[in-house]
Short mmCIF file of C-alpha atoms in Angstrom, two decimals:
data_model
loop_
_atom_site.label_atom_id
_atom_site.label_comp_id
_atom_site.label_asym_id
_atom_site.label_seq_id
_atom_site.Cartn_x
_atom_site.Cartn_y
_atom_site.Cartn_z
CA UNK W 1055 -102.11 58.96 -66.52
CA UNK W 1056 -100.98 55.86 -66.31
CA UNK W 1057 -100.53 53.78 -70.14
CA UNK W 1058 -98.35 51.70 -72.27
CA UNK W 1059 -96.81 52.98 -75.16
CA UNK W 1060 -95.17 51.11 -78.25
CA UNK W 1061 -92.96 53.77 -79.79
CA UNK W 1062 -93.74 52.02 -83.87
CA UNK W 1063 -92.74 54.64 -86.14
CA UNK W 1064 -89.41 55.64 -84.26
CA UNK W 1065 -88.03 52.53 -83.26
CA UNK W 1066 -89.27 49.46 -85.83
CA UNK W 1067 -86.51 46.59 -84.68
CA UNK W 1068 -86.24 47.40 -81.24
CA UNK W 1069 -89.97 48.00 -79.24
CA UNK W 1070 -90.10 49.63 -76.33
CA UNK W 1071 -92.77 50.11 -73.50
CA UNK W 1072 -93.04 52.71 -71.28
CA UNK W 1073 -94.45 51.89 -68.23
CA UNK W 1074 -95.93 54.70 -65.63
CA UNK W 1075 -97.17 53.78 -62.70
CA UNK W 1076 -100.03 55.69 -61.27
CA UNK W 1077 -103.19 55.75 -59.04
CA UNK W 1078 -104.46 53.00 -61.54
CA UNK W 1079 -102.66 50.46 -63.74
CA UNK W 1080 -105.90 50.94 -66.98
CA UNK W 1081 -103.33 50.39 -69.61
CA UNK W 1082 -102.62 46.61 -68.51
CA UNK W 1083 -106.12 45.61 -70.51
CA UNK W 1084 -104.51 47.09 -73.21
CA UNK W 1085 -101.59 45.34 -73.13
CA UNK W 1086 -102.88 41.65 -72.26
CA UNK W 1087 -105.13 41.72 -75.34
CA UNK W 1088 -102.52 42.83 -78.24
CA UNK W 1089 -99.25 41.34 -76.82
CA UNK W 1090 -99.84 38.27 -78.51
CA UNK W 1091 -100.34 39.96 -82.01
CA UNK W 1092 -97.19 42.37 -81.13
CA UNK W 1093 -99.41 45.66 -82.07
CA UNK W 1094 -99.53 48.79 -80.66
CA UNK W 1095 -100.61 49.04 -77.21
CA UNK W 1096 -103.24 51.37 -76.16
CA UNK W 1097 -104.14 53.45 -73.41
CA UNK W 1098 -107.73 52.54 -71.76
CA UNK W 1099 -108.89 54.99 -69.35
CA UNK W 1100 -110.62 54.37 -66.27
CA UNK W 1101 -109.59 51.61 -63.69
CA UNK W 1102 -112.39 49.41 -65.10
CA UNK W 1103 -110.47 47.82 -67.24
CA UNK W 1104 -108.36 45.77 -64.66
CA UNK W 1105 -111.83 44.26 -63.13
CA UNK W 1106 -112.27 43.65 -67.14
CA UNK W 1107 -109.45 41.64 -67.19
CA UNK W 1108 -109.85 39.69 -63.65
CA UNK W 1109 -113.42 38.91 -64.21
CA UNK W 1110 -115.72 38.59 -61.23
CA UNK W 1111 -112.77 38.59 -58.81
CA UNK W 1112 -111.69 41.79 -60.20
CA UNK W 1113 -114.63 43.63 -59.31
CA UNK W 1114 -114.79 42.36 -56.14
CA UNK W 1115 -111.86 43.08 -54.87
CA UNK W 1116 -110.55 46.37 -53.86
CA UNK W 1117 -106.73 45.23 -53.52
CA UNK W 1118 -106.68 44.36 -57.67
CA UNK W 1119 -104.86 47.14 -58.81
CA UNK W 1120 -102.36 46.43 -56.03
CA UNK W 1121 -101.69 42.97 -56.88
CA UNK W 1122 -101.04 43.65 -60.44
CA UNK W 1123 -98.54 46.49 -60.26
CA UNK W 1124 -97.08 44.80 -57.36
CA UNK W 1125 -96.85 41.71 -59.51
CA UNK W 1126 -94.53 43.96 -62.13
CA UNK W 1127 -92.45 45.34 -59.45
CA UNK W 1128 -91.67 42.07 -58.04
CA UNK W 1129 -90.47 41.09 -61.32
CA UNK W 1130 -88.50 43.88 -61.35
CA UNK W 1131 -89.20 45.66 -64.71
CA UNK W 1132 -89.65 48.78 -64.90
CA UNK W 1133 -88.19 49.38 -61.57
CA UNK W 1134 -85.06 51.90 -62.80
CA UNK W 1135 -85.90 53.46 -65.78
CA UNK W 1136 -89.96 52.82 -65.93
CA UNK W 1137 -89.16 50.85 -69.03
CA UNK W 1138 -89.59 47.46 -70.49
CA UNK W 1139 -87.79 46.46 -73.38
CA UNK W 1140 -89.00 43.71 -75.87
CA UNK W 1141 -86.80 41.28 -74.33
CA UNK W 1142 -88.25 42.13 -70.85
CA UNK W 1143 -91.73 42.14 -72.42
CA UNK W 1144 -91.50 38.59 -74.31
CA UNK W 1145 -90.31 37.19 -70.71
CA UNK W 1146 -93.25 38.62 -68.37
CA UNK W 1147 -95.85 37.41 -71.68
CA UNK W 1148 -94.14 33.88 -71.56
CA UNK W 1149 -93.39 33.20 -67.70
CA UNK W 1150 -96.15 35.77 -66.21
CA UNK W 1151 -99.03 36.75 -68.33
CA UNK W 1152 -99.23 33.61 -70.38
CA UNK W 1153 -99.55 31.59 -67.44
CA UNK W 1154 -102.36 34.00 -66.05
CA UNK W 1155 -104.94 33.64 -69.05
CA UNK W 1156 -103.97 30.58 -69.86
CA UNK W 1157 -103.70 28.28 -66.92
CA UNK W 1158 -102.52 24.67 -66.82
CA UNK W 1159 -105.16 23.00 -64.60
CA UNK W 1160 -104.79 19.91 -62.00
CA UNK W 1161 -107.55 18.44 -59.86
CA UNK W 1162 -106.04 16.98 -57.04
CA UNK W 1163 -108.88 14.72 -55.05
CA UNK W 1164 -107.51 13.44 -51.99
CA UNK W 1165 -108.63 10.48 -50.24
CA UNK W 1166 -112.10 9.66 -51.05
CA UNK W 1167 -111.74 6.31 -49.79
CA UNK W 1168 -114.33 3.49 -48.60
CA UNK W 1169 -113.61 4.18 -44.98
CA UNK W 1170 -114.00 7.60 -45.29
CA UNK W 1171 -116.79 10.88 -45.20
CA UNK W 1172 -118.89 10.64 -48.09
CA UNK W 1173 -118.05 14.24 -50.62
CA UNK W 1174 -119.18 12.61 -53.84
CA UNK W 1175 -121.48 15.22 -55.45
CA UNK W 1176 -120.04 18.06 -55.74
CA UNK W 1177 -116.45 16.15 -56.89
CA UNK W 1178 -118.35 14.34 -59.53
CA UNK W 1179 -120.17 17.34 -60.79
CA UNK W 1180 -116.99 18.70 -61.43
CA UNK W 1181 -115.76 15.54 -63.02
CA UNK W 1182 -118.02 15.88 -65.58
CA UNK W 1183 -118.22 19.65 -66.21
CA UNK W 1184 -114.47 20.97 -66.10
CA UNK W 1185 -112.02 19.69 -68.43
CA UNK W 1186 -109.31 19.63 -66.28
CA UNK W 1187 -105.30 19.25 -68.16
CA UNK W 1188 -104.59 16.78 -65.71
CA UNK W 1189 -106.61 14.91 -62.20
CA UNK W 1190 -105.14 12.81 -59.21
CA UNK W 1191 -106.75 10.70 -56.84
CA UNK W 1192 -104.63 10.28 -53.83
CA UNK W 1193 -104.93 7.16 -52.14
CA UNK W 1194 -104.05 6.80 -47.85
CA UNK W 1195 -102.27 3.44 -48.26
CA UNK W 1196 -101.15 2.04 -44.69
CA UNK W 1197 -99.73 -1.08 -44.15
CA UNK W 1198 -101.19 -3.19 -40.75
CA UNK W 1199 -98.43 -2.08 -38.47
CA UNK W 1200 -99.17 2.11 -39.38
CA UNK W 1201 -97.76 4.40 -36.53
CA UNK W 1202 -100.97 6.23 -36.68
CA UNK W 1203 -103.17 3.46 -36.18
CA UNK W 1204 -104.64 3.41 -32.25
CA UNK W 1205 -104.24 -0.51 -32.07
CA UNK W 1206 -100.40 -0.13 -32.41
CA UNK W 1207 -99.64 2.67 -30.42
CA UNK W 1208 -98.08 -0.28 -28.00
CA UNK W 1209 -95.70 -1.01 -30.74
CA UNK W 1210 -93.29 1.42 -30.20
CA UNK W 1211 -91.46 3.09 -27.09
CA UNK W 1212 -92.88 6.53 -26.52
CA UNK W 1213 -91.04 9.69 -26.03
CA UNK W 1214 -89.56 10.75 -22.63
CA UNK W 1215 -91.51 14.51 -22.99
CA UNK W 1216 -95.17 12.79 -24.18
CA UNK W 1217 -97.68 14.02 -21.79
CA UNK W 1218 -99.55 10.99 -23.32
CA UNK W 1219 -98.46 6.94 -22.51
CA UNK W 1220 -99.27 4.30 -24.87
CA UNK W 1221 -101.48 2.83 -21.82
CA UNK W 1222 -104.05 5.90 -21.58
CA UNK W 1223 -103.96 6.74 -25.68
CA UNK W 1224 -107.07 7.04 -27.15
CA UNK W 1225 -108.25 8.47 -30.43
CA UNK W 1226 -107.39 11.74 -31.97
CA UNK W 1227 -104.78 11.93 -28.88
CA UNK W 1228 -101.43 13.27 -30.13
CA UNK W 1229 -98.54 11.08 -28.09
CA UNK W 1230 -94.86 11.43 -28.69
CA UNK W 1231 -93.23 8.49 -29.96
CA UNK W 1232 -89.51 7.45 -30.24
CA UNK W 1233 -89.52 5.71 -33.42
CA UNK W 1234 -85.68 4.56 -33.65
CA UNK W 1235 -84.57 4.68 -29.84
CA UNK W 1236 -82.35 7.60 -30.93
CA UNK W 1237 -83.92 10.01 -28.51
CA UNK W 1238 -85.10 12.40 -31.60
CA UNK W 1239 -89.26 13.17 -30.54
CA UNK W 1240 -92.00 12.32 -33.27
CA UNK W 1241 -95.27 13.72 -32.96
CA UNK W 1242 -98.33 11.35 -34.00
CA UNK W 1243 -102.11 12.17 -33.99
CA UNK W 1244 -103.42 8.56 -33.10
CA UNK W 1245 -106.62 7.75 -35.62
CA UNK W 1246 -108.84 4.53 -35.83
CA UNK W 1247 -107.35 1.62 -38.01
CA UNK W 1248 -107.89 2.72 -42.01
CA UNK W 1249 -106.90 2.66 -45.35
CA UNK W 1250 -105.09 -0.60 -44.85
CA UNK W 1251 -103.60 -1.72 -47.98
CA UNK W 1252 -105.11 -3.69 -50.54
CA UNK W 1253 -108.69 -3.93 -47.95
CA UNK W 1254 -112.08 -2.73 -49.19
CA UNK W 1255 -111.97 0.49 -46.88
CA UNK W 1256 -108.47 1.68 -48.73
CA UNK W 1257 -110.15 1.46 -52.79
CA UNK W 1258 -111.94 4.53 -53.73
CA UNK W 1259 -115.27 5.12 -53.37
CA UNK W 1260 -117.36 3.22 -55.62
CA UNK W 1261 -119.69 6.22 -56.64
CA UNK W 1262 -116.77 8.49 -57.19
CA UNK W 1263 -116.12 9.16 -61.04
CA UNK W 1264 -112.77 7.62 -62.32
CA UNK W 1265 -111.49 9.59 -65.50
CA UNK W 1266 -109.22 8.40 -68.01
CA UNK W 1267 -105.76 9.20 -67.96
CA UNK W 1268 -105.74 10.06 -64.41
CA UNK W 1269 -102.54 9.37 -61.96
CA UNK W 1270 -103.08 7.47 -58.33
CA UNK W 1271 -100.65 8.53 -55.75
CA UNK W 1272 -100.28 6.29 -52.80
CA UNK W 1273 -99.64 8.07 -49.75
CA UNK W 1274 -98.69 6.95 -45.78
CA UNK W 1275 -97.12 3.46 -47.03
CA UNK W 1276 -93.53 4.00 -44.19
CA UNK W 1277 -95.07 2.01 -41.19
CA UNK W 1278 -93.19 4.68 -38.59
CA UNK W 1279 -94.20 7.87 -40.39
CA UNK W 1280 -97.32 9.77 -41.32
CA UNK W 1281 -98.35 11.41 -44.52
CA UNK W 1282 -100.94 13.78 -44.75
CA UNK W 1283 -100.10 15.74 -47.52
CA UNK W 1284 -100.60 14.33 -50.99
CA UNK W 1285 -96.81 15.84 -51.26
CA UNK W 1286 -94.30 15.19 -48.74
CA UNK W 1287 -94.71 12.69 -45.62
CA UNK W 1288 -95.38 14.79 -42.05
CA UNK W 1289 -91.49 14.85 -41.19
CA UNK W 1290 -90.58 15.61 -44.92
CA UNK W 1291 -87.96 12.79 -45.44
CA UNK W 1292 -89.42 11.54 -48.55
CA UNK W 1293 -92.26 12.88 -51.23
CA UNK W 1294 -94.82 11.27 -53.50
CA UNK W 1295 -94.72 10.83 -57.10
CA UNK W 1296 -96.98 14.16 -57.69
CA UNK W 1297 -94.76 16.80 -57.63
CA UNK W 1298 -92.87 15.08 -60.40
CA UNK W 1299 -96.33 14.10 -61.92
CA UNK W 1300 -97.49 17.77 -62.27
CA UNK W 1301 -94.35 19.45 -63.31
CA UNK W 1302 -94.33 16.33 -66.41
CA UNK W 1303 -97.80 18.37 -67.54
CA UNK W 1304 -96.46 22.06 -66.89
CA UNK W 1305 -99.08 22.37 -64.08
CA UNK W 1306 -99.80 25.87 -62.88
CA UNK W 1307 -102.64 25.96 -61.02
CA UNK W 1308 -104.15 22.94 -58.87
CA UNK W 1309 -107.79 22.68 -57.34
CA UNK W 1310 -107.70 20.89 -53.82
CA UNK W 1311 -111.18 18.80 -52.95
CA UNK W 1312 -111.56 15.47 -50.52
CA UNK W 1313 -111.04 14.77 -47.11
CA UNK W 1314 -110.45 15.19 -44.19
CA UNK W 1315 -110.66 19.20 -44.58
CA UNK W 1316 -108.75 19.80 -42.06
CA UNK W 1317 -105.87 17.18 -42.37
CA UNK W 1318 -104.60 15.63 -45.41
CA UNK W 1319 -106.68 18.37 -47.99
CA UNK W 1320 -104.98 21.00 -45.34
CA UNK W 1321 -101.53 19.53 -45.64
CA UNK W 1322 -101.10 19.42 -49.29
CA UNK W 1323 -102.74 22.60 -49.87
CA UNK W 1324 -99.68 24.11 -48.14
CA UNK W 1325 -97.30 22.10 -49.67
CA UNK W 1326 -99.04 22.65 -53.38
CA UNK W 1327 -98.37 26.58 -52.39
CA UNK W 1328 -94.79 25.79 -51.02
CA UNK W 1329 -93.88 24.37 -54.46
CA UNK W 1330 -94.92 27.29 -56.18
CA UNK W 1331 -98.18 26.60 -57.70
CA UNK W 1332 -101.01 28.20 -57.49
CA UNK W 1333 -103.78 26.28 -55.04
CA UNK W 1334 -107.49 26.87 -55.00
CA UNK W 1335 -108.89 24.86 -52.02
CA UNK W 1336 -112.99 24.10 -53.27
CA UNK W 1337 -114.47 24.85 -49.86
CA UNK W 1338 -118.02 22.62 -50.68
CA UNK W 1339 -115.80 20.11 -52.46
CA UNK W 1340 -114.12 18.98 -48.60
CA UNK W 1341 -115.22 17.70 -45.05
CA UNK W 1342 -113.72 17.76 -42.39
CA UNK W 1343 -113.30 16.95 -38.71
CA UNK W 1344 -113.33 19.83 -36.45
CA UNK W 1345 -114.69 23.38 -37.26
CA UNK W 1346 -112.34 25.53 -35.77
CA UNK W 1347 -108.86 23.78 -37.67
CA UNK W 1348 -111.36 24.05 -40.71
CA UNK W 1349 -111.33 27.73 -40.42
CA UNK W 1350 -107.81 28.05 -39.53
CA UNK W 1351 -107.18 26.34 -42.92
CA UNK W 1352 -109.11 28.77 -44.85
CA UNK W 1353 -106.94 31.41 -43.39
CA UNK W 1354 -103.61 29.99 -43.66
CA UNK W 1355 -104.54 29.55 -47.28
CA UNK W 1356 -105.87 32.84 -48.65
CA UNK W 1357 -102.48 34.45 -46.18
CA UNK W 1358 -100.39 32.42 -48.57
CA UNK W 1359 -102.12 33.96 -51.67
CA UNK W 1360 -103.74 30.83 -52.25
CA UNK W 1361 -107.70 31.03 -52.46
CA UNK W 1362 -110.77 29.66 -51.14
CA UNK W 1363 -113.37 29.15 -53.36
CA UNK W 1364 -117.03 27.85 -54.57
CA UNK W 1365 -117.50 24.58 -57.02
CA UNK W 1366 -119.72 26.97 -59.14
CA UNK W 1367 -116.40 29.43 -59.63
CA UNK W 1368 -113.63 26.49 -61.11
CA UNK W 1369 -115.11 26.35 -64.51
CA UNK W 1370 -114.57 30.01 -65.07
CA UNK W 1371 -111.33 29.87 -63.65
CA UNK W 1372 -110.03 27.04 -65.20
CA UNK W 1373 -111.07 28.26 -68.64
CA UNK W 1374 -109.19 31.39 -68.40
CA UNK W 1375 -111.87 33.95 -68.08
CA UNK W 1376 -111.95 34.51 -64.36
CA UNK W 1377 -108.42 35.86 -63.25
CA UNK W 1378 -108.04 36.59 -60.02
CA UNK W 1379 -105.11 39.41 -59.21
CA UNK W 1380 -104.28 37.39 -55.94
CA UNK W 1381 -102.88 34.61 -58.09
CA UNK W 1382 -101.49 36.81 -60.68
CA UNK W 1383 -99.35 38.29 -57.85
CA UNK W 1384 -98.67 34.41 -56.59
CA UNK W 1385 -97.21 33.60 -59.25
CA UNK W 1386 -95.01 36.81 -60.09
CA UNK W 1387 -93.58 35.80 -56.63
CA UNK W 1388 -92.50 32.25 -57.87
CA UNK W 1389 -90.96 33.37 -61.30
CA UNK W 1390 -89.07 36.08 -59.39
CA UNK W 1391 -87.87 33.12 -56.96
CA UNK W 1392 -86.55 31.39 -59.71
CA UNK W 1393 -85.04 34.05 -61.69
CA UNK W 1394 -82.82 35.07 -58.07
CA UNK W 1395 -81.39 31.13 -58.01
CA UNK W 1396 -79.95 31.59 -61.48
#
């Protein structure tokens, strides 16, 4: 049977947990509700127990038990002797477990903007029903002479290999500029003129809620480079303000809404996972622009343990009492990351 064990009577300075792995993982119940109060840990029987602890998503997914005791193992405890000593212990409750019941929360809305698709509802509902530790507006911020802009795609020489010229260009074409004359390619999906700085079409929407305390990150302000992410530009020479922004509030978790779906909320939904936090992309909370790149968002998203998910589902998760094993595992991949660079 698999169980914890906290050996009190024999060994009162120095605890130690035994930990067996087996078919199941029941005794991790036990341990996640008494490791705060340091008492003795106790064996649950019965597998039920982990969908206990991971709520909803527990229960429906078969893979739970997986993620968890892969979680552990990718930490490393346990991995020689099948034990965990209190030192070992107070690390996985402050980095791992801590973390898991007790998320840090960001709501990252990206580009809800005057010239763009309409996603109000479902944003606002949230607005006002999730406390959220921290919220972000991003803001698509071009100046008049933007390399995405159709208008301008005249402005600059184009690349040698673009199957494209500047002549026959239209919208949603992707042409291959030379930015510098240097020879080095540049890819550029060509969009209509939008979000020019300071104009009515780049302020957010008027019906969108504003809280208090929220930061603006202004996004796509170099003239010769793109930036769909909320993150990093498209060629990843130079970031944003949020990475610092969220790290500031010890984010751990952030919730992705806006538009375009497919683009910008696509972009920094990978880059929110390739910094390590844990992303939850709310699937009514976006539009988008073409079906298909929708879709292959979705996917590239839950195959980087990131998730997918319903506006009903981030109150739950937010609070703590939906716990999803997927993101568990996430982040047991990030601390052990960081504990291999030291």
């Amino acid at each position: 049977m698999t169980y914890f064990e906290e050996e009190k009577e024999k060994k009162r300075t120095k605890t130690t947990i035994h930990l067996w792995f087996g078919v199941t993982f029941p005794s991790l119940y036990g341990l996640w509700v008494n490791a705060a109060k340091a008492s003795i840990v106790t064996c649950l029987p019965g597998g039920e127990n982990i969908a206990r602890i991971f709520g909803d998503f527990g229960r429906e997914s078969a893979s739970a038990f997986g993620c968890v005791r892969l979680g552990v193992r990718v930490l490393g405890f346990g991995r020689n002797d099948h034990v965990i000593d209190k030192e070992e212990f107070r690390f996985c409750w402050q980095k791992w477990i801590k973390a898991v019941v007790r998320p840090v929360s960001a709501l990252i809305v990206v580009d809800v903007q005057n010239d763009f698709i309409r996603v109000i509802p479902p944003i606002n509902r949230l607005l006002n029903e999730v406390k959220f530790d921290m919220v972000v507006y991003s803001l698509d911020w071009h100046p008049e002479d933007h390399v995405s802009f159709i208008d301008n795609v005249k402005d600059r020489p184009i690349h040698h290999t673009s199957e494209i010229s500047s002549e026959d260009a239209q919208v949603n074409d992707t042409v291959i500029f030379d930015v510098n004359n240097d020879g080095i390619p540049m890819e550029q999906r060509l969009w209509p003129r939008h979000c020019v700085q300071k104009s009515w079409g780049a302020q957010l929407h008027d019906d969108l809620k504003i809280v208090e305390d929220s930061v603006l990150v202004y996004k796509g302000t170099d003239p010769d480079t793109d930036s769909y992410s909320v993150f990093w530009d498209n060629n990843k020479k130079s970031q944003t303000s949020l990475n610092e922004e969220l790290q500031k509030r010890n984010i751990t978790d952030v919730y992705i809404c806006g538009i375009a779906y497919d683009v910008c909320v696509s972009a920094t939904t990978a880059h929110a996972i390739e910094e390590g936090y844990r992303a939850l992309l709310i699937d009514d909370g976006c539009r988008g622009v073409c079906d298909a790149d929708i879709q292959a968002t979705k996917e590239r998203t839950t195959s980087s343990n990131g998730l997918v998910i319903h506006s009903s589902q981030v109150k739950s998760l937010v609070s703590g009492r939906d716990r999803p094993p997927v993101l568990a595992y996430k982040l047991a991949l990030e601390i052990s990351k960081k504990m291999k660079k030291k």
